[in-house]
PDB file of C-alpha atoms in Angstrom:
ATOM      1  CA  MET O 287     -10.820 -14.322  -4.844  1.00 30.00           C
ATOM      2  CA  SER O 288      -9.380 -16.716  -2.277  1.00 34.00           C
ATOM      3  CA  ASP O 289      -6.639 -15.684   0.167  1.00 38.00           C
ATOM      4  CA  SER O 290      -4.222 -18.091  -1.502  1.00 35.00           C
ATOM      5  CA  ALA O 291      -4.932 -16.572  -4.907  1.00 35.00           C
ATOM      6  CA  ARG O 292      -4.325 -13.079  -3.509  1.00 35.00           C
ATOM      7  CA  ARG O 293      -0.981 -14.179  -2.098  1.00 36.00           C
ATOM      8  CA  ALA O 294       0.133 -15.726  -5.382  1.00 36.00           C
ATOM      9  CA  ALA O 295       3.112 -14.026  -6.957  1.00 36.00           C
ATOM     10  CA  PRO O 296       2.997 -13.607 -10.760  1.00 41.00           C
ATOM     11  CA  SER O 297       5.483 -16.476 -11.091  1.00 37.00           C
ATOM     12  CA  GLY O 298       2.869 -18.745  -9.507  1.00 38.00           C
ATOM     13  CA  ALA O 299       4.796 -19.103  -6.249  1.00 39.00           C
ATOM     14  CA  LEU O 300       2.780 -18.586  -3.091  1.00 53.00           C
ATOM     15  CA  ARG O 301       3.951 -16.361  -0.298  1.00 61.00           C
ATOM     16  CA  PRO O 302       4.067 -18.080   3.050  1.00 63.00           C
ATOM     17  CA  PRO O 303       0.722 -17.515   4.767  1.00 59.00           C
ATOM     18  CA  GLY O 304       0.877 -14.771   7.326  1.00 70.00           C
ATOM     19  CA  PRO O 305      -1.104 -14.287  10.512  1.00 76.00           C
ATOM     20  CA  LEU O 306      -3.152 -11.388   9.128  1.00 83.00           C
ATOM     21  CA  GLU O 307      -5.658 -11.287  11.985  1.00 81.00           C
ATOM     22  CA  ASP O 308      -3.626 -12.103  15.106  1.00 83.00           C
ATOM     23  CA  PRO O 309      -4.297  -9.776  18.058  1.00 85.00           C
ATOM     24  CA  ILE O 310      -0.637  -8.690  18.082  1.00 90.00           C
ATOM     25  CA  LEU O 311       1.339  -8.301  14.844  1.00 91.00           C
ATOM     26  CA  SER O 312       4.843  -6.885  14.404  1.00 93.00           C
ATOM     27  CA  PHE O 313       6.708  -6.173  11.152  1.00 94.00           C
ATOM     28  CA  ASP O 314      10.177  -5.189  10.010  1.00 96.00           C
ATOM     29  CA  LEU O 315       9.140  -2.790   7.238  1.00 96.00           C
ATOM     30  CA  GLY O 316      12.635  -2.716   5.735  1.00 96.00           C
ATOM     31  CA  ALA O 317      12.667  -6.514   5.395  1.00 96.00           C
ATOM     32  CA  GLU O 318       9.085  -6.573   4.081  1.00 96.00           C
ATOM     33  CA  THR O 319       9.978  -3.920   1.486  1.00 97.00           C
ATOM     34  CA  GLU O 320      13.013  -5.899   0.320  1.00 97.00           C
ATOM     35  CA  ARG O 321      10.903  -9.071   0.097  1.00 95.00           C
ATOM     36  CA  LEU O 322       8.388  -7.295  -2.150  1.00 96.00           C
ATOM     37  CA  ARG O 323      11.196  -5.987  -4.353  1.00 96.00           C
ATOM     38  CA  SER O 324      12.624  -9.499  -4.705  1.00 96.00           C
ATOM     39  CA  GLU O 325       9.362 -10.914  -6.135  1.00 95.00           C
ATOM     40  CA  ASP O 326       8.639 -11.092  -9.860  1.00 94.00           C
ATOM     41  CA  ALA O 327       5.766  -8.576  -9.619  1.00 92.00           C
ATOM     42  CA  TRP O 328       8.292  -5.825  -8.805  1.00 93.00           C
ATOM     43  CA  GLN O 329       9.588  -6.110 -12.374  1.00 92.00           C
ATOM     44  CA  GLY O 330       6.211  -4.792 -13.535  1.00 93.00           C
ATOM     45  CA  GLY O 331       6.664  -1.650 -11.432  1.00 95.00           C
ATOM     46  CA  ARG O 332       4.407  -2.433  -8.476  1.00 96.00           C
ATOM     47  CA  ASN O 333       3.964  -5.010  -5.749  1.00 96.00           C
ATOM     48  CA  SER O 334       2.059  -5.079  -2.476  1.00 96.00           C
ATOM     49  CA  ARG O 335       1.245  -7.239   0.510  1.00 95.00           C
ATOM     50  CA  THR O 336      -1.572  -6.994   3.028  1.00 94.00           C
ATOM     51  CA  LEU O 337       0.061  -7.027   6.446  1.00 95.00           C
ATOM     52  CA  VAL O 338      -3.060  -6.701   8.620  1.00 94.00           C
ATOM     53  CA  LYS O 339      -6.592  -7.721   7.679  1.00 92.00           C
ATOM     54  CA  HIS O 340      -9.473  -7.219  10.078  1.00 91.00           C
ATOM     55  CA  SER O 341     -13.126  -6.654   9.184  1.00 90.00           C
ATOM     56  CA  ASP O 342     -12.821  -2.910   9.913  1.00 92.00           C
ATOM     57  CA  PHE O 343      -9.104  -2.256   9.380  1.00 93.00           C
ATOM     58  CA  ARG O 344      -6.385  -3.067   6.798  1.00 94.00           C
ATOM     59  CA  VAL O 345      -2.708  -2.238   6.428  1.00 96.00           C
ATOM     60  CA  VAL O 346      -1.076  -2.776   3.032  1.00 96.00           C
ATOM     61  CA  LEU O 347       2.592  -2.264   2.171  1.00 97.00           C
ATOM     62  CA  THR O 348       3.119  -1.256  -1.461  1.00 97.00           C
ATOM     63  CA  VAL O 349       6.308  -0.750  -3.455  1.00 98.00           C
ATOM     64  CA  LEU O 350       6.353   1.292  -6.661  1.00 98.00           C
ATOM     65  CA  LYS O 351       9.182   1.767  -9.140  1.00 97.00           C
ATOM     66  CA  ARG O 352      10.089   5.279 -10.202  1.00 97.00           C
ATOM     67  CA  ASP O 353       7.454   6.721 -12.577  1.00 96.00           C
ATOM     68  CA  ALA O 354       4.948   3.934 -11.820  1.00 96.00           C
ATOM     69  CA  CYS O 355       1.377   5.058 -11.156  1.00 95.00           C
ATOM     70  CA  ILE O 356      -1.704   3.777  -9.426  1.00 94.00           C
ATOM     71  CA  HIS O 357      -4.509   5.334 -11.423  1.00 94.00           C
ATOM     72  CA  GLU O 358      -7.382   7.270  -9.911  1.00 92.00           C
ATOM     73  CA  HIS O 359      -9.421   5.292  -7.415  1.00 91.00           C
ATOM     74  CA  LYS O 360     -11.163   5.732  -4.072  1.00 90.00           C
ATOM     75  CA  ALA O 361     -11.585   3.715  -0.903  1.00 89.00           C
ATOM     76  CA  ALA O 362     -14.833   3.028   0.909  1.00 90.00           C
ATOM     77  CA  GLY O 363     -13.117   3.763   4.224  1.00 92.00           C
ATOM     78  CA  SER O 364     -10.932   6.522   5.606  1.00 95.00           C
ATOM     79  CA  ILE O 365      -7.281   6.051   4.680  1.00 96.00           C
ATOM     80  CA  SER O 366      -3.817   7.127   5.623  1.00 97.00           C
ATOM     81  CA  VAL O 367      -0.774   6.893   3.368  1.00 97.00           C
ATOM     82  CA  GLN O 368       2.669   6.936   4.968  1.00 98.00           C
ATOM     83  CA  THR O 369       5.813   6.899   2.840  1.00 98.00           C
ATOM     84  CA  VAL O 370       8.325   4.449   4.280  1.00 97.00           C
ATOM     85  CA  ALA O 371      11.038   4.910   1.615  1.00 98.00           C
ATOM     86  CA  GLY O 372      11.449   7.020  -1.489  1.00 98.00           C
ATOM     87  CA  HIS O 373       9.011   9.727  -2.562  1.00 98.00           C
ATOM     88  CA  ILE O 374       5.450   9.494  -3.839  1.00 98.00           C
ATOM     89  CA  ARG O 375       3.074  12.158  -5.095  1.00 98.00           C
ATOM     90  CA  MET O 376      -0.702  12.048  -4.773  1.00 97.00           C
ATOM     91  CA  HIS O 377      -3.293  13.937  -6.780  1.00 96.00           C
ATOM     92  CA  ILE O 378      -6.500  14.645  -4.865  1.00 95.00           C
ATOM     93  CA  GLN O 379      -9.191  16.836  -6.353  1.00 90.00           C
ATOM     94  CA  ASN O 380      -7.189  19.845  -7.651  1.00 91.00           C
ATOM     95  CA  LYS O 381      -4.268  19.368  -5.257  1.00 96.00           C
ATOM     96  CA  VAL O 382      -0.868  17.752  -5.677  1.00 97.00           C
ATOM     97  CA  ILE O 383       0.633  16.498  -2.429  1.00 97.00           C
ATOM     98  CA  ASP O 384       4.258  15.408  -2.183  1.00 98.00           C
ATOM     99  CA  LEU O 385       4.994  12.651   0.323  1.00 98.00           C
ATOM    100  CA  PRO O 386       8.728  12.017   0.686  1.00 98.00           C
ATOM    101  CA  ALA O 387       9.888   9.344   3.148  1.00 98.00           C
ATOM    102  CA  GLY O 388       8.623  10.016   6.654  1.00 98.00           C
ATOM    103  CA  HIS O 389       5.523  11.943   5.544  1.00 98.00           C
ATOM    104  CA  MET O 390       1.908  10.887   5.988  1.00 98.00           C
ATOM    105  CA  LEU O 391      -1.433  11.936   4.529  1.00 97.00           C
ATOM    106  CA  ALA O 392      -4.937  11.148   5.833  1.00 97.00           C
ATOM    107  CA  LEU O 393      -8.048  11.228   3.632  1.00 95.00           C
ATOM    108  CA  GLU O 394     -11.734  10.944   4.357  1.00 93.00           C
ATOM    109  CA  ARG O 395     -13.497   8.046   2.695  1.00 91.00           C
ATOM    110  CA  THR O 396     -14.483   8.132  -0.981  1.00 89.00           C
ATOM    111  CA  LEU O 397     -12.052  10.901  -2.003  1.00 93.00           C
ATOM    112  CA  SER O 398     -10.723  10.058  -5.464  1.00 94.00           C
ATOM    113  CA  HIS O 399      -6.937  10.085  -5.704  1.00 95.00           C
ATOM    114  CA  ASP O 400      -4.029   8.652  -7.632  1.00 95.00           C
ATOM    115  CA  VAL O 401      -0.450   7.864  -6.694  1.00 97.00           C
ATOM    116  CA  GLU O 402       2.771   8.275  -8.655  1.00 97.00           C
ATOM    117  CA  ALA O 403       6.284   7.319  -7.627  1.00 98.00           C
ATOM    118  CA  VAL O 404       8.773  10.159  -7.971  1.00 98.00           C
ATOM    119  CA  GLU O 405      11.498   7.594  -7.175  1.00 98.00           C
ATOM    120  CA  ASP O 406      11.526   3.922  -6.163  1.00 98.00           C
ATOM    121  CA  SER O 407       9.248   4.004  -3.124  1.00 98.00           C
ATOM    122  CA  ALA O 408       7.485   2.028  -0.423  1.00 98.00           C
ATOM    123  CA  PHE O 409       4.380   3.197   1.429  1.00 98.00           C
ATOM    124  CA  LEU O 410       1.881   1.950   3.968  1.00 98.00           C
ATOM    125  CA  LEU O 411      -1.797   2.266   3.152  1.00 97.00           C
ATOM    126  CA  THR O 412      -4.102   2.012   6.159  1.00 97.00           C
ATOM    127  CA  ILE O 413      -7.853   1.687   5.568  1.00 96.00           C
ATOM    128  CA  SER O 414     -10.449   1.924   8.312  1.00 95.00           C
ATOM    129  CA  TRP O 415     -14.177   1.267   7.950  1.00 90.00           C
ATOM    130  CA  PRO O 416     -16.789   2.255  10.529  1.00 80.00           C
ATOM    131  CA  GLN O 417     -18.381  -0.690  12.337  1.00 71.00           C
TER     132      GLN O 417
END
């Protein structure tokens, strides 16, 4: 899939291209969260935007509506999940981990997990791959 296709909102509008790979990137997470919630995809319960994209490192901001879920999946790299707003819950193996705003979780690569929003939430997903 092309970068422009990935940036396309469900309405067909394109997000302005961002400098995903610049050596120095800075974000206002509150403004980015509000932008995601203003797009049509939010009406479906979930929206996200890749903020940083390097060959060995990604940062993705995701917003979920209350009761929305991201079904079980796993990442090829190590990840961290940091709740920026709201409250999410993750299921990993036989554990349930609550992540209210301000909490973070780190997982080794290939651990299956799912995510559910206890309330309207925003979280940062960071993925790192070994060189």
